[in-house]
mmCIF file of C-alpha atoms in Angstrom:
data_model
loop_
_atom_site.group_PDB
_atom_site.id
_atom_site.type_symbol
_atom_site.label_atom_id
_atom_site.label_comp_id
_atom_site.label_asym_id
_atom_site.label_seq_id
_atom_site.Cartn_x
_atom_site.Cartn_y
_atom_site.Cartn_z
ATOM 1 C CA UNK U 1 23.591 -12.998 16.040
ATOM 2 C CA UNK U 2 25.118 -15.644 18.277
ATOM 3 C CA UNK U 3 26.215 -17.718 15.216
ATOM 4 C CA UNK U 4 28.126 -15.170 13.537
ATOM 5 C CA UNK U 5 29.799 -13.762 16.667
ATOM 6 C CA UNK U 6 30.975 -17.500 16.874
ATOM 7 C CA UNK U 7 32.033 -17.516 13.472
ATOM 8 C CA UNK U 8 32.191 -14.594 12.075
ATOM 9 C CA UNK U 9 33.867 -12.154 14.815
ATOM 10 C CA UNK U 10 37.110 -12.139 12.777
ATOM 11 C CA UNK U 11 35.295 -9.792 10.523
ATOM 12 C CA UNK U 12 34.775 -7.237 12.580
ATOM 13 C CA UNK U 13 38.885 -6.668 13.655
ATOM 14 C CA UNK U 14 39.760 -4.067 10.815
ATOM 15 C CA UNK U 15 38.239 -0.753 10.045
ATOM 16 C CA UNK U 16 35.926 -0.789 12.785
ATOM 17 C CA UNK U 17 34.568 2.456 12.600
ATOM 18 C CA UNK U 18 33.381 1.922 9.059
ATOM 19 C CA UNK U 19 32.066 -1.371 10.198
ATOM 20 C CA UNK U 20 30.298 -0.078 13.349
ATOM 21 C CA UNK U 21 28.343 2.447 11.065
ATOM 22 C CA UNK U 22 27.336 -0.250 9.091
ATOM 23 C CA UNK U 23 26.152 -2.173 11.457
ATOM 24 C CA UNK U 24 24.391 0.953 13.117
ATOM 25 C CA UNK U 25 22.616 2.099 10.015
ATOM 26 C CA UNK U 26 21.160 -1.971 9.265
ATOM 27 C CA UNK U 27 20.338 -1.811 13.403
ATOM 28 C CA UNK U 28 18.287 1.395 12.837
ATOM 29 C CA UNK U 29 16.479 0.161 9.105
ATOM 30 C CA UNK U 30 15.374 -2.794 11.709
ATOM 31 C CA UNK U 31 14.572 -1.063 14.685
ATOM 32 C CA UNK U 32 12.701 2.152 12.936
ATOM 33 C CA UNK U 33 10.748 -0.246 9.928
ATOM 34 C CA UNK U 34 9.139 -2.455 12.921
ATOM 35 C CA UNK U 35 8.025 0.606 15.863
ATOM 36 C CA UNK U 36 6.684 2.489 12.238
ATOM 37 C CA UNK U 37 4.570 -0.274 11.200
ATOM 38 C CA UNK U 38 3.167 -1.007 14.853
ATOM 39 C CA UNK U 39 2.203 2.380 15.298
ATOM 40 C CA UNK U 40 0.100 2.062 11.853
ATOM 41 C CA UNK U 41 -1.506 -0.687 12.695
ATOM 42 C CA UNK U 42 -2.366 0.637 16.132
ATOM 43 C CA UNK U 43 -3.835 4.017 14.006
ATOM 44 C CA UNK U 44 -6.097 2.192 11.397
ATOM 45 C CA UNK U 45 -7.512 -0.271 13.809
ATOM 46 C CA UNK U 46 -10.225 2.532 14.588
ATOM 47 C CA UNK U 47 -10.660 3.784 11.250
ATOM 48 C CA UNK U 48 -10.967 -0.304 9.629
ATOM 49 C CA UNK U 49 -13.238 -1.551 12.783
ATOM 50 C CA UNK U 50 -11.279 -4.386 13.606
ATOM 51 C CA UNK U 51 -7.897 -5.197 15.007
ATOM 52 C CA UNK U 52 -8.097 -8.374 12.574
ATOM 53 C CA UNK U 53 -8.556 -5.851 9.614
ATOM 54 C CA UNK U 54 -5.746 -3.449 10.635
ATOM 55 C CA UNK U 55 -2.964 -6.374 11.049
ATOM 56 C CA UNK U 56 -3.840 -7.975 7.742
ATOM 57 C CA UNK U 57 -4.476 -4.974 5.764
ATOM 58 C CA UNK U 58 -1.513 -2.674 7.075
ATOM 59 C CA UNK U 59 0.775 -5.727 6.481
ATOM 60 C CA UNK U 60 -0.514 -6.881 3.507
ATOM 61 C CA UNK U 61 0.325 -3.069 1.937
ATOM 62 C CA UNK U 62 3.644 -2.405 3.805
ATOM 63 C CA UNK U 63 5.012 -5.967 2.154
ATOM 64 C CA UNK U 64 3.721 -5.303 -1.215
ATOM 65 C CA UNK U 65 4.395 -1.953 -1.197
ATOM 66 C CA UNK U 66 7.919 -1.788 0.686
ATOM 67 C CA UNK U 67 8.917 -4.567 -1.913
ATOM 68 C CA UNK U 68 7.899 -2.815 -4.665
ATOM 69 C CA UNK U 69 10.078 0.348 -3.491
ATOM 70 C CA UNK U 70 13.016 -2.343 -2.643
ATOM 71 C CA UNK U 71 12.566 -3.290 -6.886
ATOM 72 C CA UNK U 72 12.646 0.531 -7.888
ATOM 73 C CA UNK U 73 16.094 0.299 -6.009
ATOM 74 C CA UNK U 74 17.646 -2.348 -8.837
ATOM 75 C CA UNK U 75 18.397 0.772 -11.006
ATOM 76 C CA UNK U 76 20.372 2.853 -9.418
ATOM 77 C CA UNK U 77 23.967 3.214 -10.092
ATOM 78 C CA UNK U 78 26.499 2.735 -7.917
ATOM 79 C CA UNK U 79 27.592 6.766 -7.684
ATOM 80 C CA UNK U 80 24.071 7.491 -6.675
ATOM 81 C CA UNK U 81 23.147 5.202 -3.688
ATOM 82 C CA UNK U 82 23.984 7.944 -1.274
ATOM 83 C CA UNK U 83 21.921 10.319 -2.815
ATOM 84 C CA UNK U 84 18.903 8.021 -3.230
ATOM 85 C CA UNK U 85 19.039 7.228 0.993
ATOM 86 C CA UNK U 86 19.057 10.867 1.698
ATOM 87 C CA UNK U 87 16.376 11.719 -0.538
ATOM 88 C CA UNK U 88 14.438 8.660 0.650
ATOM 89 C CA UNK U 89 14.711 10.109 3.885
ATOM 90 C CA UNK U 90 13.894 13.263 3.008
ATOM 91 C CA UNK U 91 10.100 12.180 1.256
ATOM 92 C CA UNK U 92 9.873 9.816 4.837
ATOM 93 C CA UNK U 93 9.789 12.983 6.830
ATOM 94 C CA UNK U 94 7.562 14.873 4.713
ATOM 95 C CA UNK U 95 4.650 11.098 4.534
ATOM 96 C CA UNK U 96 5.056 10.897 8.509
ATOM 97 C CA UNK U 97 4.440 14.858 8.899
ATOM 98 C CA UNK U 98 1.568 14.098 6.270
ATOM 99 C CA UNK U 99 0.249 11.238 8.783
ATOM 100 C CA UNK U 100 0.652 13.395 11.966
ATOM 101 C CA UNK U 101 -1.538 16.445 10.301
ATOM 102 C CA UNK U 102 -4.022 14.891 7.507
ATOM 103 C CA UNK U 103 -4.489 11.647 7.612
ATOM 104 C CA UNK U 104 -6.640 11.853 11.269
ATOM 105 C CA UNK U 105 -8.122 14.397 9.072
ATOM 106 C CA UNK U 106 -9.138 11.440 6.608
ATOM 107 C CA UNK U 107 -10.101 9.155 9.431
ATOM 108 C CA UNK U 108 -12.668 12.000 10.624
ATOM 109 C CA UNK U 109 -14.071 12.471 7.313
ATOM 110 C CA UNK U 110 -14.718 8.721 6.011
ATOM 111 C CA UNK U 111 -14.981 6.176 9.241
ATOM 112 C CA UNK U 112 -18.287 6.138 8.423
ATOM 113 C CA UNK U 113 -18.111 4.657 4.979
ATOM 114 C CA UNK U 114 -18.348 0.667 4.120
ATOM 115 C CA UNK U 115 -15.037 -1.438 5.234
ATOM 116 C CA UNK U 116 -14.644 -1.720 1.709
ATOM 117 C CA UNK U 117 -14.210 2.038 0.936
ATOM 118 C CA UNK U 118 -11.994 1.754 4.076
ATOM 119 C CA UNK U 119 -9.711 -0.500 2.962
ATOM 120 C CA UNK U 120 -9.118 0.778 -0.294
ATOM 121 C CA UNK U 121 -8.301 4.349 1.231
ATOM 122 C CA UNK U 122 -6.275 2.688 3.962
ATOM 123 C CA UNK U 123 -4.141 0.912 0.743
ATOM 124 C CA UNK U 124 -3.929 4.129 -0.683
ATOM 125 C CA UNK U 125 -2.355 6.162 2.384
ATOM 126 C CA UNK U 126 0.115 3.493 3.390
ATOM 127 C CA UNK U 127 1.533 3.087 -0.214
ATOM 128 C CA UNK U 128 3.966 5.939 -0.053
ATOM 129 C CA UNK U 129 5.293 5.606 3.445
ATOM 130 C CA UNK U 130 5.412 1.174 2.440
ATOM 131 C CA UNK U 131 7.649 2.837 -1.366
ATOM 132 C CA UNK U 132 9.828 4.757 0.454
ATOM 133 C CA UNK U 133 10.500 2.641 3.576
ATOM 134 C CA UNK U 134 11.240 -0.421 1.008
ATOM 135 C CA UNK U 135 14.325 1.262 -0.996
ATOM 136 C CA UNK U 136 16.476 1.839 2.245
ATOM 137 C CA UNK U 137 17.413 -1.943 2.721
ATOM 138 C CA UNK U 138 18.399 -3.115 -0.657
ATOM 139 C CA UNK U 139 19.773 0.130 -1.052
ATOM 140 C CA UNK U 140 22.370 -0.214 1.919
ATOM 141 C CA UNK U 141 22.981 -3.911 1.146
ATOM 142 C CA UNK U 142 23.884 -2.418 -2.714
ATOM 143 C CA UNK U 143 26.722 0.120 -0.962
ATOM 144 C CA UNK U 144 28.313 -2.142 0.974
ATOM 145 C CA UNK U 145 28.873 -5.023 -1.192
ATOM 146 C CA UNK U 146 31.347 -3.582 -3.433
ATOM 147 C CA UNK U 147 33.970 -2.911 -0.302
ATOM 148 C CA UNK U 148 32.549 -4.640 2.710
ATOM 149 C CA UNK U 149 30.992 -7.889 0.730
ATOM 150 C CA UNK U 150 31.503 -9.488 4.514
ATOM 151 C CA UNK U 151 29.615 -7.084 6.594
ATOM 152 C CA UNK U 152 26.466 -8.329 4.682
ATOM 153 C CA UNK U 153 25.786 -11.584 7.040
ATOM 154 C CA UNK U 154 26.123 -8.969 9.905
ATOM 155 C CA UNK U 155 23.551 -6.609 7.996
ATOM 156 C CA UNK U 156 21.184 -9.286 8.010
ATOM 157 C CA UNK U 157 21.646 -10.511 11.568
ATOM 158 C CA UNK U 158 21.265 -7.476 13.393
ATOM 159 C CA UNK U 159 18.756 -6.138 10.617
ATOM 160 C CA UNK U 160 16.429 -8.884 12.446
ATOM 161 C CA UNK U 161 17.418 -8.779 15.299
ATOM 162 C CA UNK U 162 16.702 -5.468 15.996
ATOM 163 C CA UNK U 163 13.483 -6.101 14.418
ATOM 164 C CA UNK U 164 12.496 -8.315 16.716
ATOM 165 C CA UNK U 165 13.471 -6.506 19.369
ATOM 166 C CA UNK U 166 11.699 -3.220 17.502
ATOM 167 C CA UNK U 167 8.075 -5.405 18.370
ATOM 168 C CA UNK U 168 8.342 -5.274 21.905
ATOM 169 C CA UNK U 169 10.159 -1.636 21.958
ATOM 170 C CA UNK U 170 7.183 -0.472 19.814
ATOM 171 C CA UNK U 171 4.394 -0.959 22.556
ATOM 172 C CA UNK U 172 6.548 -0.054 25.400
ATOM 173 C CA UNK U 173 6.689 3.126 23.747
ATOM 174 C CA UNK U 174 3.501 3.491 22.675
ATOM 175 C CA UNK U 175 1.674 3.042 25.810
ATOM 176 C CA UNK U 176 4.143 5.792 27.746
ATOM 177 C CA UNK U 177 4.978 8.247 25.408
ATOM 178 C CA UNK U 178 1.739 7.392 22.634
ATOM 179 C CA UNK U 179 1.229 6.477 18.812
ATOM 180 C CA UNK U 180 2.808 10.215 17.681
ATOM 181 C CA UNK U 181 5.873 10.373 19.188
ATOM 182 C CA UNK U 182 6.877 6.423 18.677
ATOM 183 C CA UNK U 183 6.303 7.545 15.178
ATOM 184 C CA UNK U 184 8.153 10.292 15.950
ATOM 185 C CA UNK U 185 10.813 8.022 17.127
ATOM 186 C CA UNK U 186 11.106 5.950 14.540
ATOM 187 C CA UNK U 187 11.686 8.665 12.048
ATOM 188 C CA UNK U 188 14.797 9.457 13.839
ATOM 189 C CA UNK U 189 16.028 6.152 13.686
ATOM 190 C CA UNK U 190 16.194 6.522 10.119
ATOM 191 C CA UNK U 191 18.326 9.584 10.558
ATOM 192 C CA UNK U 192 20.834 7.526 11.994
ATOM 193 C CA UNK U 193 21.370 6.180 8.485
ATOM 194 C CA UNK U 194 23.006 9.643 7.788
ATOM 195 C CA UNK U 195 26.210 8.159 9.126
ATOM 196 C CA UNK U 196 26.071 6.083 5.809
ATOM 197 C CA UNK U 197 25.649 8.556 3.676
ATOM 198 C CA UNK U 198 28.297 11.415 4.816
ATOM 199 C CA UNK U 199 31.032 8.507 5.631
ATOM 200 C CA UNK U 200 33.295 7.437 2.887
ATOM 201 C CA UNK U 201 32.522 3.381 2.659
#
């Protein structure tokens, strides 16, 4: 961030509001994506064995996965980005409910299979939660580059910035308030991406 608030301020002078929003709903997609994919990894370490196992697999599927939603995302019109964020958060309430009731369900049933048969069912749950979580990026970046082409540089700063700080938030969490409600909590940083949607950019 420090390089574009020493170049780049300027861009923030006019229509802050809109701007602010912006910046809030990129702060969020950076701050939920991280605390969401340190609580998985903290839930399938038991059910693969190994932490090892957990970091590679659970990353290897949210990057493959997450990108291939962020592809699906390269044909949709203009007219309908709104509608695609609020239905993509609308099927990312419905996976994490499905993760807070059935998949410890799954774990139950199958942790004593081979890590094989582990992995491949661990591939298999994380691919819809990875799809959806992958479209709201591109997806925000496609809305406000038609009107707000400048605000991108800002998306991406505090995008990672608040990722990295989303590491270190994640396990604070986690050990005080446990796995379910940091998920929890980084569902609703995803609602926060509403203000996108309802405000006229």
């Amino acid at each position: 961030l420090i390089p574009l608030i020493l170049k780049k301020y300027k861009d923030l002078s006019t229509n802050k509001l809109n701007k602010l929003i912006i910046l809030m709903y990129f702060a969020s997609l950076g701050l939920g994506f991280i605390i969401i994919e340190i609580v998985l990894m903290q839930k399938f370490i038991l059910f693969l064995g190994h932490p090892v196992y957990a970091l590679s697999i659970i990353l290897f599927s949210l990057l493959v996965f997450s990108g291939l939603g962020s592809y699906t995302t390269k044909f949709v019109s203009f007219e309908k980005i709104k509608k695609n964020i609020f239905g993509s958060l609308i099927a990312l309430f419905f996976i994490i409910l499905f993760y807070f009731y059935f998949v410890p369900i799954v774990f139950n049933r199958y942790i004593g299979l081979r890590l094989l048969s582990r992995i491949i069912i661990s591939i298999v749950l994380l691919f819809p939660i990875a799809l959806v979580l992958g479209r709201f990026l591109p997806l925000g970046f496609k809305l406000i580059d038609k009107n707000y082409h400048l605000m991108i540089p800002w998306a991406w700063g505090i995008n990672g910035t608040m990722s990295v700080v989303g590491s270190v938030t994640a396990l604070i969490l986690a050990i005080n308030l446990g796995f379910n409600l940091t998920l929890m909590i980084g569902f609703i940083l995803y609602l926060l991406t509403l203000g996108l949607v309802f405000k006229k950019i």
